[in-house]
Amino acid sequence: MTNHPAYEETLAHVNTNSRPSELRITDIRFADIVGAPFHSSLIKVYTNQGLVGFGEVRDGADKVYAQMLKGRLLGENPCNIDKLFRRIKQFGGHARQGGGVSGLEIALWDLAGKAYGIPIYQMLGGKFRDKIRMYCDTEVVGKDTGTAMGLALQKRMEQGFSFLKMDLGIGQIINEPGTLSAPIGFLEEMRSLSKKRYRSNNENLTEDEIRDIRNRHYDIYNIAHPFTAIHVTEKGLDMLEQYVADVRAVIGYEVPLAVDHFGHIGLEDCIKLGRRVDKYNLAWMEDMLPWQYTEQYAKLARSVTTPICTGEDIYLKENFKPLLEAGGVSVIHPDVLTTGGILETKKIGDMAQDYGVAMAIHMAESPIACLAAAHVAAATENFLALEYHSCEVPWWDDIIVSGKLPKKLVQNGFIHMTDAPGLGIDDLNDEVLAQHVHPHIKGLWESTDNWNQFYSNDRLWS
C-alpha cells in the first residue's frame, strides 16, 4: 500500500496565498527616487503570506504622510480596503498632503487583487475599455515658440499619441517687455528667485542660503492668483494667441490639444485669454484658478466656450461636488495619488458623470501610479485620457518587474490592460532604483520600525 504524504508535508508545497481571509500586513517600507519624472517615494506593503503590495506617494510629496500611518495598518487584513481607508483618510489632505493615504490605498488594492488572483479593474466592476488612451504633456528644448511646440507635438503624434497637451501662460512671455503689468519689482523678483532656486540645486550653497531661497520662493509663488496683481497686456494676449495659432498651423485642428500652466493671473485675465483662444478648438484649459474658488470657476465657464478643467489637487469625492454643482468644469482631472486612491477616484468619475462631466486623470509619477490610474480609467465610463509625463525617461519602464505586463507599458499612445492580478507588478527592480535614488534620502527599503507604534486616539467625536 502506497503511503500518502502527511497533510503538513503536502501543505509545504502549496501556495498559501490563496487564504485571503488570513492575510495580514506585517511591514511597510519605502524607496525614494528622482527623475521618473520627479521625486517619488515608492511603497512596499509586506504580508504574512509573502505577498507584497506596491504603492507610491504623490510626486514631490514627503513620505512622512505615509510613514505616520504604518502603526494604524500593521496586523490588519489589506483586503478590507474600505475599512482601512476610512481609518486613515482623516490624515490626508489636498494636493501632496493626500499622497500618503492615497499611496497606501493603492497598495491595499494591489494586495487584494493578488490575494484573489484578479486585476483591480475587475474588483471595481469590470472594464469599459481594453486600452487606455494616454495624453502626453510636452515641452520645447530651446527657444519656446509656437512653431517649435507644434513640431514637438507633431513628434508625439508620430509616436502614436492621439491626445496632446502643452503649456500656455505668462511663463512664455515673462521676459518680453510690455506683455505683463505688476507692481514694480515683483516680476523681477520672480525671475531672480527662479534662477536662485535652480542654482540651489546645482551649486554648493550653505543650508542657511538654501533655506532662505526656499522660504522666499514659497512666499512669492504661493500667492494665489487673485492676489498677485499680475495682468496680461494686449501685447501679451496677442503673443499668446499667436503661439496657439502657430501650434495649430503645424499639428492641424483635428487632434485634441489641452493647455495648462497659465501662471498666477486673476479671473478677468483668464477670461480675456480664454476668449482669445476659443477659436483654436482646445480640449480644455486646465487649472486656470485655484480649485477652491468655486464661483470664479462658474463665472469662467460661463464666459468662454473652451471646456474648463481642474482637480489634480482635490482630496476626496465630496470636495469635487461644489465645482460640479456650480457648473464650473466640463472636465474633472483627479490624481489617484491625491484623491484618496483608486476607489475614491472611481467614485469621483461616477459622480461627475451624473453632472454630464468627463474625467481625465492627472499622472506625473512612476509606473506604479500609472497602472493604478489605468485600472481606474478602464473601469470608469466617462474617462477621456490619462496623463503621461515620462516619454523622455528611458528607464521608466525598467522600474517594474512583471511576467504579464508588456515590457513597455505605453505603446502607440495607449496602455493595453491585461488579466494580471492586482496592479500586475511582480516586483520592483532594485538595481534600477539604486541608480536613481534621491541624493539626500539614500537607501532602499530600510527599516521603518520606529513608526510601528506611532498612533493616537484618532476618534473625531466624543
PDB file of C-alpha atoms in Angstrom, residues 290-411:
ATOM      1  CA  PRO A 290      -7.140  77.757  -7.551  1.00  0.00           C
ATOM      2  CA  TRP A 291      -9.722  74.961  -7.436  1.00  0.00           C
ATOM      3  CA  GLN A 292     -11.229  76.268  -4.188  1.00  0.00           C
ATOM      4  CA  TYR A 293     -12.765  79.331  -5.909  1.00  0.00           C
ATOM      5  CA  THR A 294     -15.968  77.641  -6.995  1.00  0.00           C
ATOM      6  CA  GLU A 295     -17.894  80.753  -8.008  1.00  0.00           C
ATOM      7  CA  GLN A 296     -14.962  82.070 -10.022  1.00  0.00           C
ATOM      8  CA  TYR A 297     -14.808  78.764 -11.894  1.00  0.00           C
ATOM      9  CA  ALA A 298     -18.525  79.003 -12.618  1.00  0.00           C
ATOM     10  CA  LYS A 299     -18.101  82.535 -13.957  1.00  0.00           C
ATOM     11  CA  LEU A 300     -15.112  81.464 -16.068  1.00  0.00           C
ATOM     12  CA  ALA A 301     -17.027  78.525 -17.520  1.00  0.00           C
ATOM     13  CA  ARG A 302     -19.920  80.813 -18.475  1.00  0.00           C
ATOM     14  CA  SER A 303     -17.569  83.353 -20.099  1.00  0.00           C
ATOM     15  CA  VAL A 304     -15.697  81.101 -22.545  1.00  0.00           C
ATOM     16  CA  THR A 305     -16.578  78.227 -24.863  1.00  0.00           C
ATOM     17  CA  THR A 306     -13.434  76.143 -24.292  1.00  0.00           C
ATOM     18  CA  PRO A 307     -14.005  73.368 -21.692  1.00  0.00           C
ATOM     19  CA  ILE A 308     -12.694  74.197 -18.211  1.00  0.00           C
ATOM     20  CA  CYS A 309     -10.732  71.574 -16.261  1.00  0.00           C
ATOM     21  CA  THR A 310      -9.332  71.248 -12.738  1.00  0.00           C
ATOM     22  CA  GLY A 311      -8.963  68.694  -9.942  1.00  0.00           C
ATOM     23  CA  GLU A 312      -5.427  67.344  -9.575  1.00  0.00           C
ATOM     24  CA  ASP A 313      -5.096  68.908  -6.119  1.00  0.00           C
ATOM     25  CA  ILE A 314      -8.501  67.926  -4.696  1.00  0.00           C
ATOM     26  CA  TYR A 315      -8.699  65.324  -1.916  1.00  0.00           C
ATOM     27  CA  LEU A 316     -11.855  63.180  -1.538  1.00  0.00           C
ATOM     28  CA  LYS A 317     -15.018  62.946  -3.581  1.00  0.00           C
ATOM     29  CA  GLU A 318     -17.056  65.457  -1.586  1.00  0.00           C
ATOM     30  CA  ASN A 319     -14.636  68.250  -2.441  1.00  0.00           C
ATOM     31  CA  PHE A 320     -15.305  67.857  -6.181  1.00  0.00           C
ATOM     32  CA  LYS A 321     -19.043  68.250  -5.702  1.00  0.00           C
ATOM     33  CA  PRO A 322     -19.234  72.078  -5.334  1.00  0.00           C
ATOM     34  CA  LEU A 323     -17.499  72.574  -8.697  1.00  0.00           C
ATOM     35  CA  LEU A 324     -19.849  70.107 -10.353  1.00  0.00           C
ATOM     36  CA  GLU A 325     -22.965  71.618  -8.786  1.00  0.00           C
ATOM     37  CA  ALA A 326     -21.913  75.142  -9.815  1.00  0.00           C
ATOM     38  CA  GLY A 327     -21.221  74.118 -13.422  1.00  0.00           C
ATOM     39  CA  GLY A 328     -17.630  75.269 -13.058  1.00  0.00           C
ATOM     40  CA  VAL A 329     -15.994  72.444 -15.029  1.00  0.00           C
ATOM     41  CA  SER A 330     -16.568  70.406 -18.156  1.00  0.00           C
ATOM     42  CA  VAL A 331     -13.682  68.052 -17.311  1.00  0.00           C
ATOM     43  CA  ILE A 332     -12.527  66.921 -13.883  1.00  0.00           C
ATOM     44  CA  HIS A 333      -8.872  65.987 -13.534  1.00  0.00           C
ATOM     45  CA  PRO A 334      -8.140  63.994 -10.364  1.00  0.00           C
ATOM     46  CA  ASP A 335      -4.775  62.476  -9.461  1.00  0.00           C
ATOM     47  CA  VAL A 336      -5.133  58.992  -7.948  1.00  0.00           C
ATOM     48  CA  LEU A 337      -2.312  59.868  -5.524  1.00  0.00           C
ATOM     49  CA  THR A 338      -4.190  62.883  -4.151  1.00  0.00           C
ATOM     50  CA  THR A 339      -7.883  61.925  -4.242  1.00  0.00           C
ATOM     51  CA  GLY A 340      -7.603  59.162  -1.662  1.00  0.00           C
ATOM     52  CA  GLY A 341      -6.690  56.415  -4.089  1.00  0.00           C
ATOM     53  CA  ILE A 342      -8.289  54.041  -6.554  1.00  0.00           C
ATOM     54  CA  LEU A 343     -11.827  53.628  -5.207  1.00  0.00           C
ATOM     55  CA  GLU A 344     -12.247  57.319  -4.409  1.00  0.00           C
ATOM     56  CA  THR A 345     -11.196  58.263  -7.950  1.00  0.00           C
ATOM     57  CA  LYS A 346     -13.672  55.771  -9.399  1.00  0.00           C
ATOM     58  CA  LYS A 347     -16.404  57.331  -7.234  1.00  0.00           C
ATOM     59  CA  ILE A 348     -15.377  60.819  -8.390  1.00  0.00           C
ATOM     60  CA  GLY A 349     -15.647  59.805 -12.026  1.00  0.00           C
ATOM     61  CA  ASP A 350     -19.077  58.248 -11.493  1.00  0.00           C
ATOM     62  CA  MET A 351     -20.308  61.350  -9.654  1.00  0.00           C
ATOM     63  CA  ALA A 352     -19.040  63.613 -12.430  1.00  0.00           C
ATOM     64  CA  GLN A 353     -20.912  61.533 -14.988  1.00  0.00           C
ATOM     65  CA  ASP A 354     -24.158  62.341 -13.178  1.00  0.00           C
ATOM     66  CA  TYR A 355     -23.460  66.013 -13.980  1.00  0.00           C
ATOM     67  CA  GLY A 356     -22.525  65.329 -17.608  1.00  0.00           C
ATOM     68  CA  VAL A 357     -18.839  65.973 -16.888  1.00  0.00           C
ATOM     69  CA  ALA A 358     -15.988  63.913 -18.321  1.00  0.00           C
ATOM     70  CA  MET A 359     -12.943  62.675 -16.380  1.00  0.00           C
ATOM     71  CA  ALA A 360      -9.317  62.887 -17.435  1.00  0.00           C
ATOM     72  CA  ILE A 361      -6.671  61.690 -14.956  1.00  0.00           C
ATOM     73  CA  HIS A 362      -3.549  63.582 -13.906  1.00  0.00           C
ATOM     74  CA  MET A 363      -0.399  61.460 -13.531  1.00  0.00           C
ATOM     75  CA  ALA A 364       3.219  62.581 -13.246  1.00  0.00           C
ATOM     76  CA  GLU A 365       4.653  59.629 -11.371  1.00  0.00           C
ATOM     77  CA  SER A 366       6.215  56.170 -11.700  1.00  0.00           C
ATOM     78  CA  PRO A 367       4.668  53.097 -13.396  1.00  0.00           C
ATOM     79  CA  ILE A 368       3.061  52.170 -10.057  1.00  0.00           C
ATOM     80  CA  ALA A 369       0.764  55.203 -10.002  1.00  0.00           C
ATOM     81  CA  CYS A 370       0.345  54.972 -13.763  1.00  0.00           C
ATOM     82  CA  LEU A 371      -1.010  51.430 -13.531  1.00  0.00           C
ATOM     83  CA  ALA A 372      -3.283  52.386 -10.630  1.00  0.00           C
ATOM     84  CA  ALA A 373      -4.738  55.200 -12.723  1.00  0.00           C
ATOM     85  CA  ALA A 374      -5.080  52.893 -15.731  1.00  0.00           C
ATOM     86  CA  HIS A 375      -7.213  50.460 -13.733  1.00  0.00           C
ATOM     87  CA  VAL A 376      -9.497  53.311 -12.668  1.00  0.00           C
ATOM     88  CA  ALA A 377      -9.670  54.516 -16.269  1.00  0.00           C
ATOM     89  CA  ALA A 378     -10.595  51.057 -17.502  1.00  0.00           C
ATOM     90  CA  ALA A 379     -13.453  50.814 -15.015  1.00  0.00           C
ATOM     91  CA  THR A 380     -14.908  54.343 -15.379  1.00  0.00           C
ATOM     92  CA  GLU A 381     -17.315  55.073 -18.233  1.00  0.00           C
ATOM     93  CA  ASN A 382     -16.778  58.843 -18.656  1.00  0.00           C
ATOM     94  CA  PHE A 383     -12.974  58.606 -18.889  1.00  0.00           C
ATOM     95  CA  LEU A 384     -11.193  60.705 -21.560  1.00  0.00           C
ATOM     96  CA  ALA A 385      -7.427  60.327 -21.277  1.00  0.00           C
ATOM     97  CA  LEU A 386      -4.622  59.631 -18.797  1.00  0.00           C
ATOM     98  CA  GLU A 387      -1.571  61.878 -18.500  1.00  0.00           C
ATOM     99  CA  TYR A 388       1.917  60.565 -19.290  1.00  0.00           C
ATOM    100  CA  HIS A 389       4.981  62.560 -18.306  1.00  0.00           C
ATOM    101  CA  SER A 390       7.848  60.154 -18.926  1.00  0.00           C
ATOM    102  CA  CYS A 391       8.425  59.843 -22.669  1.00  0.00           C
ATOM    103  CA  GLU A 392      11.970  61.097 -22.152  1.00  0.00           C
ATOM    104  CA  VAL A 393      12.751  58.823 -19.165  1.00  0.00           C
ATOM    105  CA  PRO A 394      14.444  55.789 -20.778  1.00  0.00           C
ATOM    106  CA  TRP A 395      14.484  53.720 -17.565  1.00  0.00           C
ATOM    107  CA  TRP A 396      10.863  54.427 -16.544  1.00  0.00           C
ATOM    108  CA  ASP A 397       9.551  51.028 -17.658  1.00  0.00           C
ATOM    109  CA  ASP A 398      12.552  49.261 -16.108  1.00  0.00           C
ATOM    110  CA  ILE A 399      11.396  50.195 -12.602  1.00  0.00           C
ATOM    111  CA  ILE A 400       8.897  47.337 -12.504  1.00  0.00           C
ATOM    112  CA  VAL A 401       9.287  43.592 -12.996  1.00  0.00           C
ATOM    113  CA  SER A 402       6.320  41.712 -14.405  1.00  0.00           C
ATOM    114  CA  GLY A 403       5.742  38.466 -16.226  1.00  0.00           C
ATOM    115  CA  LYS A 404       2.330  39.506 -17.550  1.00  0.00           C
ATOM    116  CA  LEU A 405       2.615  43.201 -18.386  1.00  0.00           C
ATOM    117  CA  PRO A 406       4.281  44.348 -21.633  1.00  0.00           C
ATOM    118  CA  LYS A 407       7.891  45.434 -21.270  1.00  0.00           C
ATOM    119  CA  LYS A 408       6.890  48.912 -22.438  1.00  0.00           C
ATOM    120  CA  LEU A 409       3.630  49.982 -20.790  1.00  0.00           C
ATOM    121  CA  VAL A 410       2.742  52.853 -23.132  1.00  0.00           C
ATOM    122  CA  GLN A 411       2.737  51.727 -26.757  1.00  0.00           C
TER     123      GLN A 411
END
